XYZ file of C-alpha atoms in Angstrom:
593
model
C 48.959 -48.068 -16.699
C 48.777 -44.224 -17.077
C 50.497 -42.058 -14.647
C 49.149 -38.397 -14.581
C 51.857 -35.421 -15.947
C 51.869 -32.068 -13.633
C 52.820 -30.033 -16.701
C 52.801 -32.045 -20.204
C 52.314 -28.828 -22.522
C 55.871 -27.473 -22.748
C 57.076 -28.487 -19.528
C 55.524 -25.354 -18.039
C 52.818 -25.573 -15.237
C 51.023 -22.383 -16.205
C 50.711 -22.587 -19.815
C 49.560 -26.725 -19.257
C 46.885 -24.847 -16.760
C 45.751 -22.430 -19.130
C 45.021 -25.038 -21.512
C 43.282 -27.415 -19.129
C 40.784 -24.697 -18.884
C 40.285 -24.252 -22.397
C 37.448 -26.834 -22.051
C 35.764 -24.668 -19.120
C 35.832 -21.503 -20.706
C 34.805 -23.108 -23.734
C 31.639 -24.431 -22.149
C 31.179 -20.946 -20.197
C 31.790 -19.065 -23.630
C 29.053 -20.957 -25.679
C 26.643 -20.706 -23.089
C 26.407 -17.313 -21.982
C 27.898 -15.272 -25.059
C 27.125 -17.483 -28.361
C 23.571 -18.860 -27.017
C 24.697 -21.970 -27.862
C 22.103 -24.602 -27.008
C 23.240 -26.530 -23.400
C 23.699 -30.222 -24.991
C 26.216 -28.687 -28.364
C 28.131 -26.543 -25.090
C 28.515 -29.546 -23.515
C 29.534 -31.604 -25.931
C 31.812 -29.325 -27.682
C 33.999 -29.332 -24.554
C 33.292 -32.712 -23.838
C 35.303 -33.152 -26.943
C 37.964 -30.453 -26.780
C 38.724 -32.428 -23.003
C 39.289 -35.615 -24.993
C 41.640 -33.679 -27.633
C 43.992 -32.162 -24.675
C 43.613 -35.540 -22.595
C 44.421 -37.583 -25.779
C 47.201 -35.288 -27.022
C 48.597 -32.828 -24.228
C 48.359 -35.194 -21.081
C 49.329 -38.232 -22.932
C 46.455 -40.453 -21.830
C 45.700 -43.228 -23.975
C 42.945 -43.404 -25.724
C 41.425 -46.361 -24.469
C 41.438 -44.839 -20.741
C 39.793 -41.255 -22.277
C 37.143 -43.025 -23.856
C 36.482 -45.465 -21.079
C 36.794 -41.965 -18.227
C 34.517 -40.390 -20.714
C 32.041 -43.604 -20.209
C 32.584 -43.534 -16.710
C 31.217 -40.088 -16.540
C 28.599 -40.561 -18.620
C 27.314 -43.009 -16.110
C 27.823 -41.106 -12.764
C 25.563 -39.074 -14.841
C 22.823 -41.012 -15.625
C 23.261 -42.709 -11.904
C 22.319 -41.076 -9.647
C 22.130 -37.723 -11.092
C 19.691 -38.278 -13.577
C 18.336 -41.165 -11.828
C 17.187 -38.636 -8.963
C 16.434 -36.081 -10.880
C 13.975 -37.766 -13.238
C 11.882 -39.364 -10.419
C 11.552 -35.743 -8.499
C 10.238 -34.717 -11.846
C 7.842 -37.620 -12.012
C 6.055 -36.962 -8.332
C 5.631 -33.581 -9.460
C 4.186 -34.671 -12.829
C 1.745 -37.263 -10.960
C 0.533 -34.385 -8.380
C 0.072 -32.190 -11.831
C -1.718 -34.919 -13.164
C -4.543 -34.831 -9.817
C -6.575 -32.133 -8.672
C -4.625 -32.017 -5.713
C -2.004 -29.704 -7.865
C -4.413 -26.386 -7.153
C -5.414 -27.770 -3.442
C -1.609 -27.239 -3.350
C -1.426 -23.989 -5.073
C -4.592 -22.467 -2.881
C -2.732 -23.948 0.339
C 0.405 -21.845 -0.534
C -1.891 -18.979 -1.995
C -4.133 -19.177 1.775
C -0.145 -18.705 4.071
C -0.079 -15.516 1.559
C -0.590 -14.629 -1.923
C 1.890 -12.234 -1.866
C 4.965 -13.598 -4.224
C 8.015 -12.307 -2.209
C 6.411 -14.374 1.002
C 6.411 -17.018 -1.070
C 9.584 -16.743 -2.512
C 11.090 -17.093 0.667
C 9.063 -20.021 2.198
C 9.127 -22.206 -0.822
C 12.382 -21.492 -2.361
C 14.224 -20.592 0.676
C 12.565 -23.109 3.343
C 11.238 -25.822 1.764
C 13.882 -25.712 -0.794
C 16.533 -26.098 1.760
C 14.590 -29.150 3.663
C 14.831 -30.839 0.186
C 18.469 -29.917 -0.034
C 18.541 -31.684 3.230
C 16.900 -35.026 2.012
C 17.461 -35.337 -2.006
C 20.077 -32.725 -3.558
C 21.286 -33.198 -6.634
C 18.386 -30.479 -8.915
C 15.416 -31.816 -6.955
C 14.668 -29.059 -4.847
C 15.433 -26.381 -7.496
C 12.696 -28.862 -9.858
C 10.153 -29.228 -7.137
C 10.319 -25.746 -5.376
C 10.128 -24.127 -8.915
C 6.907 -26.003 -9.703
C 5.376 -25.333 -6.529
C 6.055 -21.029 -7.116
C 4.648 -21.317 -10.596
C 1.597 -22.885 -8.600
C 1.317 -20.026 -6.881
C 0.847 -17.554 -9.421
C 4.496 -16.863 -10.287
C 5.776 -16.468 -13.913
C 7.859 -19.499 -15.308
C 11.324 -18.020 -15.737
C 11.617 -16.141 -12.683
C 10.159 -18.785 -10.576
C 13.721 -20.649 -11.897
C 15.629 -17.759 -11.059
C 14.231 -17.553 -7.599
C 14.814 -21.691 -7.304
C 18.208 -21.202 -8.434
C 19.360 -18.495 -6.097
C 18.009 -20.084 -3.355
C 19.883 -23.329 -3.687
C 22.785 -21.904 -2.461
C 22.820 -21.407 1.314
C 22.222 -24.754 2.615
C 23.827 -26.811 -0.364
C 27.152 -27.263 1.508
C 25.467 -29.672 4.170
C 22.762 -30.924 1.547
C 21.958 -34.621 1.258
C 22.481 -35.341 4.557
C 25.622 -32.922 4.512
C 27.303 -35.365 1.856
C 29.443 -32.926 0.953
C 30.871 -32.624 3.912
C 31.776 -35.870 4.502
C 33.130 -36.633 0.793
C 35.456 -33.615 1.915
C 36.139 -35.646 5.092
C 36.505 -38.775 2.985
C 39.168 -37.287 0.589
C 41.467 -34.932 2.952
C 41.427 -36.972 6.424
C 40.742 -33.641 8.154
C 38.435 -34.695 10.903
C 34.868 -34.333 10.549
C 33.744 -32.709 13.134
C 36.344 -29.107 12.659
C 35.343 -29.399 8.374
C 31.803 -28.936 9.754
C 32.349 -26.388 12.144
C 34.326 -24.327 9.653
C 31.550 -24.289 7.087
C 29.102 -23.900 9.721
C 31.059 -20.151 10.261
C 31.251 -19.544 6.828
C 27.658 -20.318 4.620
C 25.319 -18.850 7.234
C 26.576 -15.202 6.245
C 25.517 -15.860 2.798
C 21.899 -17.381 4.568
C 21.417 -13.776 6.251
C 21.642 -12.063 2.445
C 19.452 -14.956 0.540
C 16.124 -14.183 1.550
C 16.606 -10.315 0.726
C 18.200 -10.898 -2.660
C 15.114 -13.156 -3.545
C 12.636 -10.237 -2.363
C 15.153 -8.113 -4.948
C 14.696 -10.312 -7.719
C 10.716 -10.703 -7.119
C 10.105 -6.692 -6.770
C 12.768 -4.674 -7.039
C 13.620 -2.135 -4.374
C 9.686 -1.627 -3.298
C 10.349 -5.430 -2.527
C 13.043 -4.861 -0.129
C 11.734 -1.796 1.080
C 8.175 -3.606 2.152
C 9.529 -6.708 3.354
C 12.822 -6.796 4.424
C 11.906 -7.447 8.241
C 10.936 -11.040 7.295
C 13.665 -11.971 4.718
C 16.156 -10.990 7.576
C 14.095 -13.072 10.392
C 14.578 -15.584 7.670
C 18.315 -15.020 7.021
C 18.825 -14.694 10.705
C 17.265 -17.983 11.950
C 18.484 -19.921 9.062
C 21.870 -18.945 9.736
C 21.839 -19.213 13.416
C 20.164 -22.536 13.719
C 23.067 -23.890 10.686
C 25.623 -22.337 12.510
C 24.904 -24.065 16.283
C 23.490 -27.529 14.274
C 27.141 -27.426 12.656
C 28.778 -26.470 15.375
C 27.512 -28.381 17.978
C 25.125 -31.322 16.820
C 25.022 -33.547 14.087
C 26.119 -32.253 10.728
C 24.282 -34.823 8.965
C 20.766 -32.628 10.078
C 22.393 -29.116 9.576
C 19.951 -27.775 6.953
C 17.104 -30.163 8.152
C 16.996 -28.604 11.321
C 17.595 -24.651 10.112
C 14.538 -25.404 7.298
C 12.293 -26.233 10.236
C 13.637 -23.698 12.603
C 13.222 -21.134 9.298
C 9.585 -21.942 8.625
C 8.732 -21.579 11.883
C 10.273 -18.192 12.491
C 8.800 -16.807 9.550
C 5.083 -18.136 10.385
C 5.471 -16.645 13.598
C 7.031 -13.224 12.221
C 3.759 -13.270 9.924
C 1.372 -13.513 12.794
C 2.207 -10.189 14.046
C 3.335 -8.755 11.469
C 2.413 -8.226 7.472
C 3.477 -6.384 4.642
C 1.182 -3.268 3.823
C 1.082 -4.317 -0.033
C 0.782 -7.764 -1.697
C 2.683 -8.329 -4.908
C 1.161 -10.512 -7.557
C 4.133 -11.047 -9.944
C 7.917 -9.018 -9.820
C 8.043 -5.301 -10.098
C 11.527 -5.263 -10.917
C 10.856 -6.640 -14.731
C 7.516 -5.952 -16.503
C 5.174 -7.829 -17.833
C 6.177 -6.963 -21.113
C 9.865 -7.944 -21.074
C 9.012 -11.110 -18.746
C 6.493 -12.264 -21.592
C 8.768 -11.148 -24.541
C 11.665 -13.407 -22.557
C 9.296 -16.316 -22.179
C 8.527 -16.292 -25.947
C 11.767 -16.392 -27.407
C 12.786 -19.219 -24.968
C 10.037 -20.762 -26.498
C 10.825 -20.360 -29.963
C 14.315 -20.936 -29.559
C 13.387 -24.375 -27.603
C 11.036 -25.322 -31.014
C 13.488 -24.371 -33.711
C 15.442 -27.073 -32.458
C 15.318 -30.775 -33.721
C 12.723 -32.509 -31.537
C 13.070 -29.549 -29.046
C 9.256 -28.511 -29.075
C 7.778 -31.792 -27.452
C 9.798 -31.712 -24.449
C 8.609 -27.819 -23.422
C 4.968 -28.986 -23.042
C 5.496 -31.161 -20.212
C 5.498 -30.110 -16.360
C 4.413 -26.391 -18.305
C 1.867 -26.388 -20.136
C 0.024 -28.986 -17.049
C 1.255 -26.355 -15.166
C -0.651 -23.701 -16.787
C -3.950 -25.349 -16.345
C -3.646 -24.804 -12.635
C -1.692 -21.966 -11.781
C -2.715 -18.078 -12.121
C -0.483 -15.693 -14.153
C -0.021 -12.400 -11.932
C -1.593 -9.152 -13.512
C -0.413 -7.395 -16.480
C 0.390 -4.184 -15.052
C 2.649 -5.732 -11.968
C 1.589 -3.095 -9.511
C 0.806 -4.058 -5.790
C -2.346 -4.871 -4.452
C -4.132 -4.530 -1.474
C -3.470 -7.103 0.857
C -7.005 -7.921 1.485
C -7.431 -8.309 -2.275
C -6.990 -11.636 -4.158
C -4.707 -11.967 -7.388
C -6.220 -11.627 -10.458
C -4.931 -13.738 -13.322
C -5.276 -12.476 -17.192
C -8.271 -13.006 -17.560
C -9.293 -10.503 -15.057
C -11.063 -13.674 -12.679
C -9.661 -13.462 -9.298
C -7.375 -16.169 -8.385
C -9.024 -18.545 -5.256
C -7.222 -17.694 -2.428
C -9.574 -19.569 0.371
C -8.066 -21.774 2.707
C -8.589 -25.239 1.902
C -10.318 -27.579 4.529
C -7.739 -29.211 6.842
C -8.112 -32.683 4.895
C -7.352 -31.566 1.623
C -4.217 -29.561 2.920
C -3.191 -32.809 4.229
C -3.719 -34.338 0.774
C -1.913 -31.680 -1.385
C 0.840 -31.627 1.019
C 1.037 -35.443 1.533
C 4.051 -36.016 -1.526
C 6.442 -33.487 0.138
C 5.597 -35.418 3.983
C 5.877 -39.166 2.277
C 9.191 -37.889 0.517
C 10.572 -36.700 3.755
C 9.415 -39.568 5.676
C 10.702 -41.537 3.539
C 14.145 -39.969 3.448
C 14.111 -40.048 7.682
C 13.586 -43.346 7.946
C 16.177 -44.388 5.348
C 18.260 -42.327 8.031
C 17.730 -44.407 10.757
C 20.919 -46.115 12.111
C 20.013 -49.485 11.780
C 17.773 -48.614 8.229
C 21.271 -46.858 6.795
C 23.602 -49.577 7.753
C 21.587 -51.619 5.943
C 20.937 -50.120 2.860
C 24.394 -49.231 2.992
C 25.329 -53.214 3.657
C 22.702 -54.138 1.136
C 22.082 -51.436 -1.096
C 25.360 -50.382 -2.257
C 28.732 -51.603 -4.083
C 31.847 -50.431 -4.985
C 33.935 -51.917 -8.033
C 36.849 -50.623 -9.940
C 35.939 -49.230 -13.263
C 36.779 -51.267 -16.276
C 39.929 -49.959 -18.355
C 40.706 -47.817 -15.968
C 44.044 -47.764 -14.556
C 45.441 -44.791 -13.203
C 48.269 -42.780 -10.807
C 48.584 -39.238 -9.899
C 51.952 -37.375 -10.619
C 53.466 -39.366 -7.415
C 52.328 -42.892 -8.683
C 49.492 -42.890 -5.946
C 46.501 -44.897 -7.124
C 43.801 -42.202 -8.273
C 40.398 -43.244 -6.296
C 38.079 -41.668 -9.073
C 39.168 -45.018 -10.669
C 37.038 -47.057 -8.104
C 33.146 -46.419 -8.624
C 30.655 -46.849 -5.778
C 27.170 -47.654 -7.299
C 24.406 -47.098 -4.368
C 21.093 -49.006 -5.974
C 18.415 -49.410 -3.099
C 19.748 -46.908 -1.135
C 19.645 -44.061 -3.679
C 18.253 -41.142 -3.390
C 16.827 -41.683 -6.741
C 15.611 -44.547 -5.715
C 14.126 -43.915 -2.527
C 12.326 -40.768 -4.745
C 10.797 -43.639 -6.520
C 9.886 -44.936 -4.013
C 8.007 -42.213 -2.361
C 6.310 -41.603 -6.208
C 4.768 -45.675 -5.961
C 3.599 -44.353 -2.298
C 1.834 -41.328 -3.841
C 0.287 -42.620 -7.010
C -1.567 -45.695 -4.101
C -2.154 -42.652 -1.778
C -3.551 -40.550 -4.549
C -5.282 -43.701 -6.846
C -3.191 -43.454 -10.237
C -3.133 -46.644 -11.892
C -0.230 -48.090 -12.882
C -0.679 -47.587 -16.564
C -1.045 -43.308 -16.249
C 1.716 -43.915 -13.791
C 4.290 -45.379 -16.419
C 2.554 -43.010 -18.720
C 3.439 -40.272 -16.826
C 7.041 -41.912 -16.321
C 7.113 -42.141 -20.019
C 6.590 -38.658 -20.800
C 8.698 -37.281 -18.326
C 11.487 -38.880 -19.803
C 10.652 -37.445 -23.180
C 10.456 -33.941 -21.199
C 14.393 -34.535 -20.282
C 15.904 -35.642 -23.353
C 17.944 -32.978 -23.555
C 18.698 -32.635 -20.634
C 19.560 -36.211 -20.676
C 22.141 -35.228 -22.805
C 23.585 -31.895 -21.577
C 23.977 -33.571 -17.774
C 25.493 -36.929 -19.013
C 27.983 -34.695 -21.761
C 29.176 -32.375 -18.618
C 30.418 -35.338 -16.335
C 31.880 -36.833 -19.325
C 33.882 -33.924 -19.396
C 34.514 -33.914 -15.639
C 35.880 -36.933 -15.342
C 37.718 -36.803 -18.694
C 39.490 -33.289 -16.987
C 40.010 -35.068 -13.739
C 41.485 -38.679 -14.551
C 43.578 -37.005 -17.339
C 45.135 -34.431 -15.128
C 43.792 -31.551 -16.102
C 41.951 -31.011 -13.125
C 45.272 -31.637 -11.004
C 47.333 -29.146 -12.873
C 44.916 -26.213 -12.890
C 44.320 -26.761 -9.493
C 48.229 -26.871 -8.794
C 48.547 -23.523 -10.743
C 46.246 -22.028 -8.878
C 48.057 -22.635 -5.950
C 51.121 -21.600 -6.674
C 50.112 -17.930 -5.563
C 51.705 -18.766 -2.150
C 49.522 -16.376 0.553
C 47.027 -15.065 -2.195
C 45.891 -18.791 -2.470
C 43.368 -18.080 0.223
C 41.876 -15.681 -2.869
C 42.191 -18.406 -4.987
C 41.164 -21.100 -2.807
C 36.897 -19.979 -3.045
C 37.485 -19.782 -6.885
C 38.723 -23.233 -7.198
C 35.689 -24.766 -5.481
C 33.206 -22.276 -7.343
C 34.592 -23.271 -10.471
C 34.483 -27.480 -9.345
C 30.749 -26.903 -8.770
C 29.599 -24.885 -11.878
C 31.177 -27.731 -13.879
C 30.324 -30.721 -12.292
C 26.371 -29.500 -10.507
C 27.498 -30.959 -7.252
C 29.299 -29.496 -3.736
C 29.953 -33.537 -3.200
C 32.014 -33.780 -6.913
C 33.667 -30.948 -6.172
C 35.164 -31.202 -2.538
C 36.061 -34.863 -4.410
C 37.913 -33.697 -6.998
C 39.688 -30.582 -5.280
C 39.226 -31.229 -1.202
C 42.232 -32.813 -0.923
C 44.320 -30.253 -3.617
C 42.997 -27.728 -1.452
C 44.502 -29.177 2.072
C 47.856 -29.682 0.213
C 48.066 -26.101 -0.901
C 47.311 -24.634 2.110
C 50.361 -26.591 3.910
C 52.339 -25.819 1.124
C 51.064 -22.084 1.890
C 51.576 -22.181 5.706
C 47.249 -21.786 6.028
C 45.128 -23.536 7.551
C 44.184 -26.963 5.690
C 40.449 -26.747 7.666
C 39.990 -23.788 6.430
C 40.853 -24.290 2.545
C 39.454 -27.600 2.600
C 35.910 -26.292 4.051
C 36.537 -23.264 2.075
C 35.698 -25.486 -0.933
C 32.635 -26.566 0.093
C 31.229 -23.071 1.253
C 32.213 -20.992 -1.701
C 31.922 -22.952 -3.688
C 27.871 -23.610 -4.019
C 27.981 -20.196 -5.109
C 28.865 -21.904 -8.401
C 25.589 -24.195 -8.417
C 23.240 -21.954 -9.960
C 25.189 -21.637 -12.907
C 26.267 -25.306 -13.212
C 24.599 -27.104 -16.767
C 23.144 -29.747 -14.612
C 21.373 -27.072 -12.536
C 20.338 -24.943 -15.431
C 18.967 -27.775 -17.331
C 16.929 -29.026 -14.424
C 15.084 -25.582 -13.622
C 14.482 -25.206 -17.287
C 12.420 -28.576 -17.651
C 10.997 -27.928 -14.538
C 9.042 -24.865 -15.648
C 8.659 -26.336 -18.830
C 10.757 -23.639 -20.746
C 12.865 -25.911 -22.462
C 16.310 -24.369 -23.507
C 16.059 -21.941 -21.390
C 19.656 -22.521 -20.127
C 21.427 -19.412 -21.547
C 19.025 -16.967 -20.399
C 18.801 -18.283 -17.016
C 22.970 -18.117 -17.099
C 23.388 -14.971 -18.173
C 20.469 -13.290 -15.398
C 22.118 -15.862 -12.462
C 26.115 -14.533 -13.337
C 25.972 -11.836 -12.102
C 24.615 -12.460 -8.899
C 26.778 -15.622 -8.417
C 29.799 -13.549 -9.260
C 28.844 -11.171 -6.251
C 28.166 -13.815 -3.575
C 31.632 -15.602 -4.702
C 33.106 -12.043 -4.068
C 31.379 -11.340 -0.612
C 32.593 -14.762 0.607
C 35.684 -14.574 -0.859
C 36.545 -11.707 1.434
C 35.286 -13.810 4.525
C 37.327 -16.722 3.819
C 40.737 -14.190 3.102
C 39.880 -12.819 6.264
C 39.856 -15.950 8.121
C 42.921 -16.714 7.035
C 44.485 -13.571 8.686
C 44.864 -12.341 12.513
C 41.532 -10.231 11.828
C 39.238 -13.399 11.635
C 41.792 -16.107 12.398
C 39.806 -16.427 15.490
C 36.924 -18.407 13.635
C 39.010 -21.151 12.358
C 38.294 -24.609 15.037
């Protein structure tokens, strides 16, 4: 039996904390100064975790290795599990002629790429949020911009910073209730909390996506529908939160989002359309795009895996002109070539048709929440074991619960994503050979990713059943009253390491209602506090990076995506940072249930 040491490296709290984050900033280091290629990051601190677990926190090595193992699964299932089937319905739509229906569809609502930006990343990547999690809506809604005429790498960028808003109640707000599940706090006051917390960040989303797509002209030209989308997105999570169910938080303000912005588009238009970003030019965009790609093929086996979802995606999707100035509205796209890009509306059957993966994954995802349905694919479809060579206690000589491992088969959402990819391919008539083909080579597209995503929860699991996690958690707490500054920080930091708002409220939610008794604030407010700031993190996790780089087949395109996405997910962390340390005094106390 191991029992978990507070402060192993010379007795001293702070100077055990500073070296259970060695392994972070190693990872962060490698990435976004050195360049280093995602899987070696990952694996490098993958193995400096094992050192200081090994060595500093006394764990034998037996446990490490078998942690380490544990992680490594968790990583393949259900992370990759869900993330390689959301890849493989886009790859079978790619593989149909129902790919550029879609793209013309999109093109027809407006061909103007800051629209676009906003209804596909923004809207229908938060109703995936809702449903799947866990990369698929940054894979899928990336694919579907670059259908629509928009460049590879910023179409991740967009993805990315969208996924932040409604990730705190995504998959069916699981990360609310793992927060539930780990502090006791009741359920319904977590959800209000976060419910008066992420929809501030929903009202600046949609203009900071218009920012990234054109620049000031962008913001300038269409600001009155990015904040009719930040506005109804935030109101409708706010009351769904607040009052309803929190299990349909982000399902409800997707719907209520799309529909506010159709309407807002009825009577009212942009005077210019944008084909591609004004904010970087063509030039610089291209020159990115290249080395990405010759980084991606110096590496061992690297080139294979960056022709996937791209280069099919190329054969149907426009590139925007090379000058990047606006365009009539009036006036369709032009791609490269100098042949305008078909904007006509499709006929109502073959809208039906392009759309029909996205409305057979949703269906399927409502019905699996169906009472009845979800009690018995949880009865059925799910079990819970302890790991093997695992046995572990926390500083007090509590059992540690990361030790027991719940492994949900049927009901999945991996699963249920394959599912809804067998419904497509007999809806769309791909035999089951090109299917398994197509399975085939999307699992040669993620190799590496493969790698980098099972090497990261290695490490988090490694940091957390070791201690490390504990102790730098318990450091930062120590700062008495400024804890409610440190507080957002911890959960940031949970998610950009481990991909996931539901990892992260499990590994800190319940260090985070502890502090904040031990502080004299409120444990709702820490707890949820987590969960809210802490998606700011998500566009900079590996897991995240790594899935928005295979989607738009830029393989390796991790570092360049980190270093454009830091910046902005340092400033969000900052703007709710002050909203959470206001909470916690007279001046906003008010908010907290």
């Amino acid at each position: 039996m191991f029992q978990q040491i507070l402060d192993p490296i010379a007795g001293s709290l702070v100077i055990s904390a500073l070296c259970a984050a060695l392994p972070l900033v190693l990872l962060f280091v490698l990435l976004g100064v050195f360049k280093v290629k995602a899987p070696k990051a990952a694996l490098a601190s993958l193995a400096l975790s094992l050192v200081l677990a090994i060595v500093g926190w006394q764990m034998p090595v037996n446990q490490a290795l078998s942690a380490t193992a544990a992680g490594i699964f968790y990583g393949l299932f259900p992370i990759l599990w869900i993330l390689v089937n959301a890849l493989w319905i886009y790859r079978l739509t790619v593989a149909t002629p129902w790919f550029e229906v879609l793209g013309r569809t999109i093109r027809s609502i407006s061909n103007d790429l800051r629209i676009l930006s906003i209804l596909i990343a923004f809207c229908f990547g938060a109703l995936l949020e809702s449903l799947a999690g866990f990369g698929a809506p940054v894979a899928i809604s990336a694919a579907m911009l670059m259908a629509a005429g928009m460049k590879p790498l910023k179409s991740a960028i967009v993805s990315l910073l969208a996924n932040t808003a409604p990730v705190a109640f995504g998959a069916m707000a699981a990360p609310i209730i793992a927060l539930n599940g780990v502090t006791g706090l009741p359920l319904n006051e977590l959800s209000s909390m976060a419910g008066r917390q992420t929809p501030f960040i929903a009202l600046i989303v949609p203009l900071l996506l218009v920012f990234i797509v054109d620049g000031r002209r962008g913001v300038k030209q269409t600001w009155p529908v990015a904040l009719v989308a930040g506005v109804a997105f935030g109101a409708a999570q706010f009351v769904t939160s607040n009052y309803f169910a929190v299990e349909l938080t982000d399902v409800v303000a997707s719907v209520v989002t799309v529909a506010a912005v159709l309407l807002m588009l009825k009577v009212w238009q942009p005077k210019e359309t944008v084909g591609m970003g004004g904010a970087v030019e063509a030039a610089e965009e291209a020159a990115q795009a290249a080395a990405v790609g010759a980084r991606a093929g110096a590496g061992a086996g690297s080139a294979g895996s960056a022709s996937g979802a791209g280069s099919a995606s190329s054969k149907h999707s426009a590139e925007p002109p090379a000058s990047g100035s606006a365009v009539p509205t009036d006036s369709a796209v032009p791609t490269d070539s100098g042949v305008p890009t078909d904007n006509t509306r499709p006929e109502p059957r073959q809208i039906w048709m392009a759309i029909a993966p996205y409305l057979i994954i949703i269906a399927v995802f409502s019905v699996a929440q169906i009472p009845f349905v979800k009690a018995w694919l949880s009865q059925v479809g799910s079990v819970t074991f302890a790991w093997p060579g695992l046995d572990i206690t926390d500083s007090a000589g509590k059992p540690v619960a990361a030790t027991k491992f719940k492994l949900d088969h049927l009901k999945a959402t991996g699963t249920l994503l394959m599912l809804s990819g067998l419904l497509t391919m007999v809806l769309y008539k791909i035999t089951a050979s090109q299917g398994l083909r197509i399975y085939r080579d999307t699992l040669v597209q993620l190799r590496w990713t493969i790698v980098t995503v099972t090497a990261v929860l290695g490490l988090s699991f490694v940091m957390n059943l070791s201690g490390q996690t504990t102790t730098l958690g318990f450091a930062l707490a120590s700062a008495g009253g400024l804890f409610a500054i440190l507080s957002p920080l911890i959960g940031w930091i949970g998610v950009a390491l481990t991909g996931s708002d539901t990892s992260s409220n499990s590994l800190f939610g319940q260090m985070q209602a502890t502090a904040a008794e031990q502080t004299g604030l409120s444990p709702v407010l820490m707890a949820a506090s987590n969960s809210s700031a802490g998606v700011m993190g998500k566009m900079l996790s590996l897991q995240n990076l790594a899935v928005a780089s295979a989607a738009v087949g830029l393989d390796g395109a991790e570092g360049t995506l980190f270093r454009k996405l830091l910046g902005w997910s340092l400033g969000l962390l900052a703007l709710i940072t002050v909203l959470i340390f206001l909470q916690s005094t007279p001046v906003l106390g008010w908010m907290v249930p």
